[in-house]
mmCIF file of C-alpha atoms and ligand atoms in Angstrom:
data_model
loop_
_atom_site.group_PDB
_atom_site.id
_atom_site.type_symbol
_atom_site.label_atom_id
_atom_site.label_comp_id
_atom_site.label_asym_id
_atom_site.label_seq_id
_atom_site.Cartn_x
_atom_site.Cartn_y
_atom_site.Cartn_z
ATOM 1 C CA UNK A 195 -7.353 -21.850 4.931
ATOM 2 C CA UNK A 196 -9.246 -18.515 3.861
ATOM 3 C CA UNK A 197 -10.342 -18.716 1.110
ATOM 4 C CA UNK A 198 -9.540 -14.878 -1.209
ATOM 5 C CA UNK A 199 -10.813 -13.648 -4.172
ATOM 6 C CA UNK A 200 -9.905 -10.632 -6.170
ATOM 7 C CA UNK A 201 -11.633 -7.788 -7.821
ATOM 8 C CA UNK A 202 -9.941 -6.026 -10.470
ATOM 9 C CA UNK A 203 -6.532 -7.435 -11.665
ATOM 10 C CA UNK A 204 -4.588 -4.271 -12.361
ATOM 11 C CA UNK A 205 -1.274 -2.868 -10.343
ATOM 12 C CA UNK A 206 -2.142 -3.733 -7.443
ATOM 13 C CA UNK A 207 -4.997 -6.743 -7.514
ATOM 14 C CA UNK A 208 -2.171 -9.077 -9.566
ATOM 15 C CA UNK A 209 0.299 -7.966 -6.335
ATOM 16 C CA UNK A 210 -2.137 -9.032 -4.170
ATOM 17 C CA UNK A 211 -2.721 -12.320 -5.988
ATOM 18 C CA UNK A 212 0.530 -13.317 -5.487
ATOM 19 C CA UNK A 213 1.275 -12.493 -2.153
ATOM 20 C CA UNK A 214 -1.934 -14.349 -1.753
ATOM 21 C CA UNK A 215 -0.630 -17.584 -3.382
ATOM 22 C CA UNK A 216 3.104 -17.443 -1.126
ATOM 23 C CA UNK A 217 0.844 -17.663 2.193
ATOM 24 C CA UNK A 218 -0.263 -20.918 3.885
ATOM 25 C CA UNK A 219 -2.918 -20.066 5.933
ATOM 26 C CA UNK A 220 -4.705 -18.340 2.379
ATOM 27 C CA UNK A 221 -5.903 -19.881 -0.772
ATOM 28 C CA UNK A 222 -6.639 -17.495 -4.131
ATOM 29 C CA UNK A 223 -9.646 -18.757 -5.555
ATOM 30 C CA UNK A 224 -9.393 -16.503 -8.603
ATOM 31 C CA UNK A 225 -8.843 -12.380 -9.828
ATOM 32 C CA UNK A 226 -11.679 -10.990 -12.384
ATOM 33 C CA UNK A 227 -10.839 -9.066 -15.049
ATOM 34 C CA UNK A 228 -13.087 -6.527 -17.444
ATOM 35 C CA UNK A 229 -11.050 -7.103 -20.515
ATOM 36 C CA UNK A 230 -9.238 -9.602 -22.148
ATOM 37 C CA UNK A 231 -5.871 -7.361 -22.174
ATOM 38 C CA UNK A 232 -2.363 -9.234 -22.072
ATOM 39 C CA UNK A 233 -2.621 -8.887 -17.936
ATOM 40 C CA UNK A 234 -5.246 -11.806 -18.666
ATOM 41 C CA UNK A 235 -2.871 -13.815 -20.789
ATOM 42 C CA UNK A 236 -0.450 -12.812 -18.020
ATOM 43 C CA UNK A 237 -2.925 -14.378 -15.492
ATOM 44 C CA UNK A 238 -3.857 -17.310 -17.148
ATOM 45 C CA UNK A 239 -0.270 -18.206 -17.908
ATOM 46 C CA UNK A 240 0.819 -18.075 -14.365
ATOM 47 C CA UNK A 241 -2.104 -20.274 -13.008
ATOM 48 C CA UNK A 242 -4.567 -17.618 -11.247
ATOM 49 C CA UNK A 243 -8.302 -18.528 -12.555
ATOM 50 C CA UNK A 244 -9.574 -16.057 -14.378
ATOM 51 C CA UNK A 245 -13.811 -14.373 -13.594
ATOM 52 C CA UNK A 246 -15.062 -11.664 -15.750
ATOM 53 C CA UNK A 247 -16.072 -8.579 -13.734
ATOM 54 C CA UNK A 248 -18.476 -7.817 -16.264
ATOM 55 C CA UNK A 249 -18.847 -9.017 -20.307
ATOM 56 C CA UNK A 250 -18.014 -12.715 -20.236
ATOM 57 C CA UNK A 251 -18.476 -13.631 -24.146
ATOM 58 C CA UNK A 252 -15.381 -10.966 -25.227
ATOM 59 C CA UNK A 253 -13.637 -13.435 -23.399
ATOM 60 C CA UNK A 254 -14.054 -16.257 -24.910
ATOM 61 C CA UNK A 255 -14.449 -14.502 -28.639
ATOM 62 C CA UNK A 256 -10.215 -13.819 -27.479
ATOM 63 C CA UNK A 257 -9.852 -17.284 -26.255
ATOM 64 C CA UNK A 258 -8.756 -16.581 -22.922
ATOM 65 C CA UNK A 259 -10.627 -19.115 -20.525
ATOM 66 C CA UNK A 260 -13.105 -17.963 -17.960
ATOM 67 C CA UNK A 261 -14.242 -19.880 -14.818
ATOM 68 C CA UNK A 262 -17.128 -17.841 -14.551
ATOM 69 C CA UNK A 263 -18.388 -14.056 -13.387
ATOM 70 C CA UNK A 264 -18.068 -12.538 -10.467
ATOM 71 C CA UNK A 265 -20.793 -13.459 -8.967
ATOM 72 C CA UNK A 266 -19.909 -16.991 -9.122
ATOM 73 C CA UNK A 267 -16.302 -15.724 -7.265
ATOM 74 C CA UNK A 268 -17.891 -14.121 -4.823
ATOM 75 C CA UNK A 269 -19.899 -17.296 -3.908
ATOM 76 C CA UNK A 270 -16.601 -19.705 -3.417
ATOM 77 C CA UNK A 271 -14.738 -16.950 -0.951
ATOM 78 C CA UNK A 272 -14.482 -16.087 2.580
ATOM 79 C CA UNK A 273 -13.220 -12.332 1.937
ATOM 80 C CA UNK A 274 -12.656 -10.428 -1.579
ATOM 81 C CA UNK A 275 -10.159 -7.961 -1.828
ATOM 82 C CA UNK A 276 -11.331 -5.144 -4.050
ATOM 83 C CA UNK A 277 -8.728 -3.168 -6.194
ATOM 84 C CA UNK A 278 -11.068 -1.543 -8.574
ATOM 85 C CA UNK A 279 -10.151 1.771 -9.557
ATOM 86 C CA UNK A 280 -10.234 4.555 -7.141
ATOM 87 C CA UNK A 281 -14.427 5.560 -6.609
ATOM 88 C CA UNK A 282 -15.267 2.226 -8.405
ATOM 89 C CA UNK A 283 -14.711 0.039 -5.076
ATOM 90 C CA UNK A 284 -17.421 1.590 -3.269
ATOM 91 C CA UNK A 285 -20.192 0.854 -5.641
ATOM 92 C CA UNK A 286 -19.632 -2.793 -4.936
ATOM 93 C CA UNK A 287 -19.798 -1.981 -1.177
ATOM 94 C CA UNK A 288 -23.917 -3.834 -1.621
ATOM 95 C CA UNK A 289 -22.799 -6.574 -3.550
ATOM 96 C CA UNK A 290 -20.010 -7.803 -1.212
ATOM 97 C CA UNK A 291 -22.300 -7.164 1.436
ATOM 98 C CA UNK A 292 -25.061 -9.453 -0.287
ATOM 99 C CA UNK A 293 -22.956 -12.334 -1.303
ATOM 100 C CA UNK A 294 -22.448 -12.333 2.577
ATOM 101 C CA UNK A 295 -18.082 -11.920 2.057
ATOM 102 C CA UNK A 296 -15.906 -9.839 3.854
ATOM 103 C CA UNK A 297 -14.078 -6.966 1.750
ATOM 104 C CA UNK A 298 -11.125 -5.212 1.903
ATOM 105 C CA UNK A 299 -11.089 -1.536 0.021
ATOM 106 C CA UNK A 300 -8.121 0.425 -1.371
ATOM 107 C CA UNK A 301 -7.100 3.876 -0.610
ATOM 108 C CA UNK A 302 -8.616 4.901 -3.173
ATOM 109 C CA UNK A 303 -11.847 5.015 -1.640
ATOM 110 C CA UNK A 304 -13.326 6.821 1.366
ATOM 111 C CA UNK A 305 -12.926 6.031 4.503
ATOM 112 C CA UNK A 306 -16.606 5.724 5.194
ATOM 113 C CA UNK A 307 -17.085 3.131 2.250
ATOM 114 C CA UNK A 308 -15.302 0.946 5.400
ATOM 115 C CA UNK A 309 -16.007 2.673 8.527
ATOM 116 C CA UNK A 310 -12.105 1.464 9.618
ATOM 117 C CA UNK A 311 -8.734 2.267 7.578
ATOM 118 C CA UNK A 312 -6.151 -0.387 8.595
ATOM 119 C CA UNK A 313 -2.051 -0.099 8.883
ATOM 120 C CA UNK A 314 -0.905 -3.157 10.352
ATOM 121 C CA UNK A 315 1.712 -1.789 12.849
ATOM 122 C CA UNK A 316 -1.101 0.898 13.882
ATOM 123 C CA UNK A 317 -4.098 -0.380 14.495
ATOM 124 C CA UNK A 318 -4.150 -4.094 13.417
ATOM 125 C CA UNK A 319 -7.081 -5.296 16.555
ATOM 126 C CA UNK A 320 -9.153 -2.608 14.774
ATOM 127 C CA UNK A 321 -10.287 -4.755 12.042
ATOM 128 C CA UNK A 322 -10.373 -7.992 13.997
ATOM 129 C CA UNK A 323 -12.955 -9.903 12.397
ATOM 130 C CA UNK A 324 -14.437 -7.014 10.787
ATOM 131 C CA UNK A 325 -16.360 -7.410 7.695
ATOM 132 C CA UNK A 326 -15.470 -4.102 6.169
ATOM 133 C CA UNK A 327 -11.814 -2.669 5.925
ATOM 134 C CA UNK A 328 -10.082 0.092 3.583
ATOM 135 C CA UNK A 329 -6.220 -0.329 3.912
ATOM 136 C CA UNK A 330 -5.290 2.950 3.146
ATOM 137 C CA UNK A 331 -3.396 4.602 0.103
ATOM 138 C CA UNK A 332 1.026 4.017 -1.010
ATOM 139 C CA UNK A 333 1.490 8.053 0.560
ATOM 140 C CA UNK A 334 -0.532 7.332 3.556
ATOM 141 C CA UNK A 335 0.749 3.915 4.366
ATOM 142 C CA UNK A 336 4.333 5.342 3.777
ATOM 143 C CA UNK A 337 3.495 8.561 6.190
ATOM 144 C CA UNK A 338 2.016 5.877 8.981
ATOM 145 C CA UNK A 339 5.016 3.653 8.818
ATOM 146 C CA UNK A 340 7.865 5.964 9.852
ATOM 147 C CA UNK A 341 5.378 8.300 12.174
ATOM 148 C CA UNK A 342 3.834 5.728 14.286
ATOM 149 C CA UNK A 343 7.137 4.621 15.539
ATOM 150 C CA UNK A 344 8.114 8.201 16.262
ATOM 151 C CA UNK A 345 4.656 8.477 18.294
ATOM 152 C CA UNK A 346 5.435 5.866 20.669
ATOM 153 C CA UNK A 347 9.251 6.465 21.158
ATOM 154 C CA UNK A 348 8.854 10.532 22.046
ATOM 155 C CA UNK A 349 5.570 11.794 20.982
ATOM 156 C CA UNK A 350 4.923 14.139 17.961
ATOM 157 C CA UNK A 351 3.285 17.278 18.659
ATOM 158 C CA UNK A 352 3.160 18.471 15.064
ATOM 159 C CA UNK A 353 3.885 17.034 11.244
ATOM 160 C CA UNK A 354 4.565 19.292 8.036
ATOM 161 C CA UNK A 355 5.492 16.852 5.121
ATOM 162 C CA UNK A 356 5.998 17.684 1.135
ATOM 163 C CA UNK A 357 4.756 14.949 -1.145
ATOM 164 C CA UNK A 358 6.500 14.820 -4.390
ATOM 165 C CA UNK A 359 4.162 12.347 -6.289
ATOM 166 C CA UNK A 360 4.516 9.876 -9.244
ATOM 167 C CA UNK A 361 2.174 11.273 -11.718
ATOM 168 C CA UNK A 362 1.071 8.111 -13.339
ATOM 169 C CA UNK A 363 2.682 4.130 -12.876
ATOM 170 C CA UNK A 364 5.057 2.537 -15.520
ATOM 171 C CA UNK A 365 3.067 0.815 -17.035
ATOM 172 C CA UNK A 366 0.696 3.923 -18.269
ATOM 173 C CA UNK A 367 1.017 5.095 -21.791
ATOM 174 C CA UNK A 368 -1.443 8.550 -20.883
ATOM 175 C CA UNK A 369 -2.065 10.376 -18.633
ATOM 176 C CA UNK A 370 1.793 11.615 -18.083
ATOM 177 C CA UNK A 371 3.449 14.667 -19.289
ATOM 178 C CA UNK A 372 7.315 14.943 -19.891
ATOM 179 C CA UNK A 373 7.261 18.956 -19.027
ATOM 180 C CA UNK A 374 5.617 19.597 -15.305
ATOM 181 C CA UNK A 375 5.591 20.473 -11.729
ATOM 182 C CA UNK A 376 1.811 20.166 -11.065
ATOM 183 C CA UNK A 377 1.376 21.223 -7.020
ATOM 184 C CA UNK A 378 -1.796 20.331 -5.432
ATOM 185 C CA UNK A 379 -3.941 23.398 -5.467
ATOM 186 C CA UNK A 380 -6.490 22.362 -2.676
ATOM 187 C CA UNK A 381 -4.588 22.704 0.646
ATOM 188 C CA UNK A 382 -3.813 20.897 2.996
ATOM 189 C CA UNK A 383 -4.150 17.890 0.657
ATOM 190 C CA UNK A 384 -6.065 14.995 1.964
ATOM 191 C CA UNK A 385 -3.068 12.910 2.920
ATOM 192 C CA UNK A 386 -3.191 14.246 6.551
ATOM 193 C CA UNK A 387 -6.337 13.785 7.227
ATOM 194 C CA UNK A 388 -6.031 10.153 5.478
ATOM 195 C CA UNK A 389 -3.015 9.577 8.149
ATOM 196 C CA UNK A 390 -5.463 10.272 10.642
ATOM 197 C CA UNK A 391 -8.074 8.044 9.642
ATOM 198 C CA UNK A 392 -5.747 5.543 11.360
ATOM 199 C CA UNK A 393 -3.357 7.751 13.695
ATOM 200 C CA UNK A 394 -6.248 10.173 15.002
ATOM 201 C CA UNK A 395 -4.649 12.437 17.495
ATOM 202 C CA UNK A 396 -1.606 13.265 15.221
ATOM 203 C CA UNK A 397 -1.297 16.563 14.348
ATOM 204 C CA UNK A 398 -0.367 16.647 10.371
ATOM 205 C CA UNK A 399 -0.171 19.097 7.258
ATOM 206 C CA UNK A 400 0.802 18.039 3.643
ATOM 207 C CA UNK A 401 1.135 19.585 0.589
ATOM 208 C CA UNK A 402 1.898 17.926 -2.734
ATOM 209 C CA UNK A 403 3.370 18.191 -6.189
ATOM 210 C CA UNK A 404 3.346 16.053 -9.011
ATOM 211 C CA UNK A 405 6.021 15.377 -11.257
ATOM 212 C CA UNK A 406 6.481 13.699 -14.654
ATOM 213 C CA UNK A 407 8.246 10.522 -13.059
ATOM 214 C CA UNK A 408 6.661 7.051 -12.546
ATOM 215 C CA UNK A 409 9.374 4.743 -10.175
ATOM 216 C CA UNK A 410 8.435 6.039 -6.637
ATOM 217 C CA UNK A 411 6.795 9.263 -4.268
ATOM 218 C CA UNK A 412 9.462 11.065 -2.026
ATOM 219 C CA UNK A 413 7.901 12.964 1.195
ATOM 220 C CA UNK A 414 10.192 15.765 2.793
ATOM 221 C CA UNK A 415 8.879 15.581 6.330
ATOM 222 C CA UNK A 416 9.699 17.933 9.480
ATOM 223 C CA UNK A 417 8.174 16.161 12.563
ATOM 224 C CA UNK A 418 8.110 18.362 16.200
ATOM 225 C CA UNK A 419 8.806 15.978 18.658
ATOM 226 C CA UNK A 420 7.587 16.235 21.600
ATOM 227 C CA UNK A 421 10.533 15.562 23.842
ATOM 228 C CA UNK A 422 14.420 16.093 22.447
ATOM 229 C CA UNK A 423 15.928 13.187 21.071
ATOM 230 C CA UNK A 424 19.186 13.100 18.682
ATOM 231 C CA UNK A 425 19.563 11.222 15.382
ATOM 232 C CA UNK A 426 21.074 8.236 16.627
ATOM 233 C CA UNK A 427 17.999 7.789 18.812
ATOM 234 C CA UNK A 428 15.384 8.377 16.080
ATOM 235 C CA UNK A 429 17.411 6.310 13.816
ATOM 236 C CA UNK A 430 17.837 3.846 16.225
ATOM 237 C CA UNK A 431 13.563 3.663 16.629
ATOM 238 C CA UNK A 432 13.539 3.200 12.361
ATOM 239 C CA UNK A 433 16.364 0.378 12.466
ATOM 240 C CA UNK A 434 13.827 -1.523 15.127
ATOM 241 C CA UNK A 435 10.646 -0.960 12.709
ATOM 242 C CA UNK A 436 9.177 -3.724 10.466
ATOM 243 C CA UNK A 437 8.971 -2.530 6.942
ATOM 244 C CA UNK A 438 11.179 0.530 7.449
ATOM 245 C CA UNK A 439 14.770 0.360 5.429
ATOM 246 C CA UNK A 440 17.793 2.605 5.284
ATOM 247 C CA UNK A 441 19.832 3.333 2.502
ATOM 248 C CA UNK A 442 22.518 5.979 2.153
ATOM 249 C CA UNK A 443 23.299 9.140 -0.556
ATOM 250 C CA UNK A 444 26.628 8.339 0.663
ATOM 251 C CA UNK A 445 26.739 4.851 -0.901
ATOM 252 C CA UNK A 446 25.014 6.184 -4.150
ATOM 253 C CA UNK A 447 21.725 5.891 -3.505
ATOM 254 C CA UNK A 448 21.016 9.561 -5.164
ATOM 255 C CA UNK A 449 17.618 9.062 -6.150
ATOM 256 C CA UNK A 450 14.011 6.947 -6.548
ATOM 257 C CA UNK A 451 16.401 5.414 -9.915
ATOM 258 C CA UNK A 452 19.320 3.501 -7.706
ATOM 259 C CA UNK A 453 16.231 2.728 -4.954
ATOM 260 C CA UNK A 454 14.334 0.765 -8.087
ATOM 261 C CA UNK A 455 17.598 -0.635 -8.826
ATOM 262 C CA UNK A 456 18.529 -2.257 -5.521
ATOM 263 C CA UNK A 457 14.809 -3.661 -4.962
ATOM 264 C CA UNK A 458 15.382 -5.449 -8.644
ATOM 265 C CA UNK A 459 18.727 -6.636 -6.761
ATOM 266 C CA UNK A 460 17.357 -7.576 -4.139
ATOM 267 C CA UNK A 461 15.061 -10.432 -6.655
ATOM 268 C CA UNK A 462 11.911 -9.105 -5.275
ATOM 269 C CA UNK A 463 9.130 -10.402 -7.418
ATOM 270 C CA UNK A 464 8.516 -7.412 -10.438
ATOM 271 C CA UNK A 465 11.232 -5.628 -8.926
ATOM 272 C CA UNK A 466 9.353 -4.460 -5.584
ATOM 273 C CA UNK A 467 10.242 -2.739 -3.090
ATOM 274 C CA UNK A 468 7.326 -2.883 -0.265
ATOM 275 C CA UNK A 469 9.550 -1.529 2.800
ATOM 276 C CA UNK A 470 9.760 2.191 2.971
ATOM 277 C CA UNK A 471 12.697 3.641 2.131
ATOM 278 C CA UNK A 472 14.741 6.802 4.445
ATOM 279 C CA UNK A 473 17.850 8.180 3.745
ATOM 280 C CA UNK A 474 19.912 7.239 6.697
ATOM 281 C CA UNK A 475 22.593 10.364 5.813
ATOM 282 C CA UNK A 476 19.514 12.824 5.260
ATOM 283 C CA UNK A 477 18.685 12.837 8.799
ATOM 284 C CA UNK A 478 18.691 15.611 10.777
ATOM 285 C CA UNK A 479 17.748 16.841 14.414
ATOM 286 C CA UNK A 480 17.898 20.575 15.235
ATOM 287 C CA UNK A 481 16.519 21.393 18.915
ATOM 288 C CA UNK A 482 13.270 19.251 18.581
ATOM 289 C CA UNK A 483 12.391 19.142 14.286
ATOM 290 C CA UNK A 484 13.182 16.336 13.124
ATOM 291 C CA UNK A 485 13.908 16.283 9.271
ATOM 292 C CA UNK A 486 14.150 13.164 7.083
ATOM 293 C CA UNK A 487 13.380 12.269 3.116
ATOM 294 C CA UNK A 488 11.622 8.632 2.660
ATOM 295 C CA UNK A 489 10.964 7.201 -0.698
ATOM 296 C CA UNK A 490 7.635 4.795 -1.313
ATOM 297 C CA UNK A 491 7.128 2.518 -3.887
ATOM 298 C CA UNK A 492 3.383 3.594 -4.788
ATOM 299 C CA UNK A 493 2.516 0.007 -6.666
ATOM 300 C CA UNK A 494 3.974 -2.177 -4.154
ATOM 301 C CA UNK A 495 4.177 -0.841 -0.409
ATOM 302 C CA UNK A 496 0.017 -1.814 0.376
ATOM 303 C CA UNK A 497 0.407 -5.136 -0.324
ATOM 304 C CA UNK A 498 2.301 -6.408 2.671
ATOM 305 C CA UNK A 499 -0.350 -4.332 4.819
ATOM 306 C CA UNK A 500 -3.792 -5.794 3.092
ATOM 307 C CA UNK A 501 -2.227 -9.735 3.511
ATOM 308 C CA UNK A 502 -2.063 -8.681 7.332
ATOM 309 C CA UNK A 503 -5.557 -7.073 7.025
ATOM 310 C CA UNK A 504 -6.951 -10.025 5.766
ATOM 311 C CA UNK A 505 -5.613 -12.333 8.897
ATOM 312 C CA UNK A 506 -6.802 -9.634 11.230
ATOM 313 C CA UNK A 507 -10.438 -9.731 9.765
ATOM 314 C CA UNK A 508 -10.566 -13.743 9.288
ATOM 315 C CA UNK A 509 -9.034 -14.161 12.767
ATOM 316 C CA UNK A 510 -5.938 -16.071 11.665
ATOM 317 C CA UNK A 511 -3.928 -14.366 13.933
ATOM 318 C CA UNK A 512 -4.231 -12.641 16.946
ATOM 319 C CA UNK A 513 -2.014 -9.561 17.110
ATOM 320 C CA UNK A 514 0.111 -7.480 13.946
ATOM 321 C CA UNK A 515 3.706 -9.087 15.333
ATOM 322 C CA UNK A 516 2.687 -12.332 14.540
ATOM 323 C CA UNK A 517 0.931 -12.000 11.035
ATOM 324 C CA UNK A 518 3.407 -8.812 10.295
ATOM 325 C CA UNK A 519 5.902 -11.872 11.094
ATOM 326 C CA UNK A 520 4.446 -14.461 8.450
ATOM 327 C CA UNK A 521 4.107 -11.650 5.923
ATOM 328 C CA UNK A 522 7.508 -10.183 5.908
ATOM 329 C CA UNK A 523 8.946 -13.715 5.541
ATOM 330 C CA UNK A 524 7.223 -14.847 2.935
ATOM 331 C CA UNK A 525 7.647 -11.427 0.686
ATOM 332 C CA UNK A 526 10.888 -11.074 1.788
ATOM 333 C CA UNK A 527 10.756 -7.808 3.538
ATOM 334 C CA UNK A 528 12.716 -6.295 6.626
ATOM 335 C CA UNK A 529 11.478 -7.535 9.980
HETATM 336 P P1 NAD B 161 -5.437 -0.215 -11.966
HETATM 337 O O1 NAD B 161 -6.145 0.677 -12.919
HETATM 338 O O2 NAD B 161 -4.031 -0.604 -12.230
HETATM 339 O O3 NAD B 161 -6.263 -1.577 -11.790
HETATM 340 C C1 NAD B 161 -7.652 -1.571 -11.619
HETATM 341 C C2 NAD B 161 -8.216 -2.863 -12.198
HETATM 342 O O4 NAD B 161 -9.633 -2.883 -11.982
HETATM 343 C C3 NAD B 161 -7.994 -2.990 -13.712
HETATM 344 O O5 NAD B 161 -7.612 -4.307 -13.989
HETATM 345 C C4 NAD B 161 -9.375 -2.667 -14.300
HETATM 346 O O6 NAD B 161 -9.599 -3.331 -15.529
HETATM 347 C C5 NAD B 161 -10.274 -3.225 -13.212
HETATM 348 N N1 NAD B 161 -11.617 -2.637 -13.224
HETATM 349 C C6 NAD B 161 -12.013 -1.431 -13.719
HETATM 350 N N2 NAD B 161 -13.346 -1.270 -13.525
HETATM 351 C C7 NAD B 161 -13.795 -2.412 -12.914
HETATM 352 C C8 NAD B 161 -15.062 -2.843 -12.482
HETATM 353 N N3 NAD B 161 -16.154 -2.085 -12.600
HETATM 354 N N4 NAD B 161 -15.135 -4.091 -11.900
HETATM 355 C C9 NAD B 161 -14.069 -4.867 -11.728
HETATM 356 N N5 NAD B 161 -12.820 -4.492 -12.136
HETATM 357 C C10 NAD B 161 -12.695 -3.271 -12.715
HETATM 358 O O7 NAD B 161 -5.600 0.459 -10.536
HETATM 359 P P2 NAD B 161 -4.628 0.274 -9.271
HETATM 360 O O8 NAD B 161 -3.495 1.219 -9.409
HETATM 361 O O9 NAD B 161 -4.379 -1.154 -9.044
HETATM 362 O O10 NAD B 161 -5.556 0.891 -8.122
HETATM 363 C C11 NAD B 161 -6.557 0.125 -7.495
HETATM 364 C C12 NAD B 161 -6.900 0.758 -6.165
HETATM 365 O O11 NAD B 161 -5.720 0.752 -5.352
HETATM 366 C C13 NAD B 161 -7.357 2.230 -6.225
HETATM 367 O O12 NAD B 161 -8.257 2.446 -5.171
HETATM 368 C C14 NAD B 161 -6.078 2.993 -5.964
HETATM 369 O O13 NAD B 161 -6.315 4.272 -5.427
HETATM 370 C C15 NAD B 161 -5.417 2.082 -4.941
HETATM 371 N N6 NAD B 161 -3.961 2.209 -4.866
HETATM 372 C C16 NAD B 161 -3.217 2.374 -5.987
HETATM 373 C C17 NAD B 161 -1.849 2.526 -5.873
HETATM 374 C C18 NAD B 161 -0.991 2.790 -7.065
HETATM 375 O O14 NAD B 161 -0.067 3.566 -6.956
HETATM 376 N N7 NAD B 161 -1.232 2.170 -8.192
HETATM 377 C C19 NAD B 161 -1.242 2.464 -4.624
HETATM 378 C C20 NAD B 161 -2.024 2.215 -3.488
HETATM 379 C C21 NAD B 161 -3.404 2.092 -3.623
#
């Protein structure tokens, strides 16, 4: 059993934390947290021991029970996945590093903080047994998911995709406006070159636009192919692909809204939905651009990947099939 421990218990650390707890080759040792907020109640009430990341004694003065700091974390695990905020991971690159653990980093970061960005169908052997790994960000993995496949099955020779981004997560009560388009001024945006950090001879250009919504990011993605191939084939290639799901406009599935609705249909823990989403009827091939829309649930769509990371760097198992495998039955996702 790994042993994992968790740095920074926000969106995406308490995901991880449970995913964590539903495998049986990991154990969760504990999550810190910086404040006692009513995610720490949350925590404590469904069994994860709690560390402080910094201030111990405002924990206690709220009477929410502490098994220690950090530190003391850090010295009980084999690997700590870090979801600090986005620039805050890499200043803890040292103290992973000293406490002799293996980290994995968010997408938030660099990919230097790392040296090697993971996506599980991509490149899994790339972090086998590393000590250092950044899984890379909810657009990125999203992009990687539907373009790998397209890579192997007739080449790309050239990506243009639209990002129309979530401007903040539900749970955020600033930081979102009710009356904006806000594009991306600095061009092309550093989602391409992010896909490339795992997928480095792809050619790709992205632009992207934020919009007062919180649920999910939609890409609008042409893709030059590098051989013909019609719909049915490329669709055929998605149906075949782990983590990739169809739904249809013609069934009334008009928007991010009825997407959110299924995945709470579906019972998926908080609602999730951690496969990425295309619209099977807004497919289209003309001579060799390929055109789709895909949806991605920004809080949710990482976690399946970083529960694979962490069996590729502790050696648990041997190639993505198998651990993508384990991971997709245990969170439920498409296989
Ligand atoms: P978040 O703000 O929801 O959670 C961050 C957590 O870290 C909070 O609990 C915060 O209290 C804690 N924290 C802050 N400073 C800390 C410190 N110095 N030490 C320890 N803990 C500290 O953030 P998030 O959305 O979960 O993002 C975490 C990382 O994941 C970022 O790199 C982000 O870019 C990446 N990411 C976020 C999303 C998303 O859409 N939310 C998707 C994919 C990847």
């Amino acid at each position: 059993m790994v042993k994992v421990g968790i740095n920074g218990y926000g969106t995406i650390g308490k995901r991880i934390a449970d995913a964590v707890k539903l495998q049986d080759d990991m154990e969760l040792i504990g999550a810190t947290k910086t404040r006692p907020s009513y995610e720490a109640r949350m925590a404590v009430e469904h069994g994860i021991p709690l560390y402080a990341a910094k201030d111990a004694e405002v924990f206690e003065a709220a009477g929410i029970k502490m098994e220690g700091t950090l530190d003391d974390l850090l010295a009980q695990v084999d690997i700590v996945v870090d979801c600090t905020p986005g620039g805050v991971g890499a200043q803890y690159r040292d103290v992973y590093k000293g406490a002799g653990v293996k980290a994995i980093f968010q997408g938030g970061e660099d990919h230097v903080t790392a040296g090697i960005s993971f996506n599980a169908m991509a490149n899994y052997r790339d972090a086998y047994g590393a000590d250092l790994v950044r899984v890379v960000s909810c657009n990125t993995t999203g992009l990687i998911r539907t373009l790998y496949p397209l890579t192997q099955a007739f080449g790309v020779d050239n990506v243009f995709a639209s990002l129309i981004r979530r401007s903040v997560d539900p749970p955020a009560s600033k930081g979102s406006g009710v009356n904006f388009i806000e594009p991306s001024l600095k061009l092309p945006t550093h989602h391409g070159p992010d896909v490339k950090t795992v997928l480095s001879d792809i050619s790709i250009q992205t632009m992207a636009v934020k919009v007062p919504t919180t649920l999910m990011h939609v890409h609008c993605i042409n893709v030059k192919l590098s051989r013909p191939a019609t719909k049915d084939e490329v669709l055929e290639v998605w149906s075949r692909t782990p983590r990739v799901r169809f739904v249809r406009g013609g069934d009334g599935v008009r928007s991010s809204a009825q997407i959110m609705d299924m995945a709470r249909d579906l019972g998926t823990r908080r609602g999730d939905m951690m496969d990425i989403v295309v619209w099977e009827d807004g497919v289209s091939v003309i001579d060799r651009n390929l055109y789709y829309y895909q949806a991605i649930h920004q809080e949710s769509d990482v976690v399946p990947e970083i529960v694979d990371c962490i069996r590729s760097m502790c050696k648990l198992q041997d190639g993505a099939a198998s651990s993508m495998a384990k991971t997709n039955a245990t969170l439920g996702l498409k296989g």
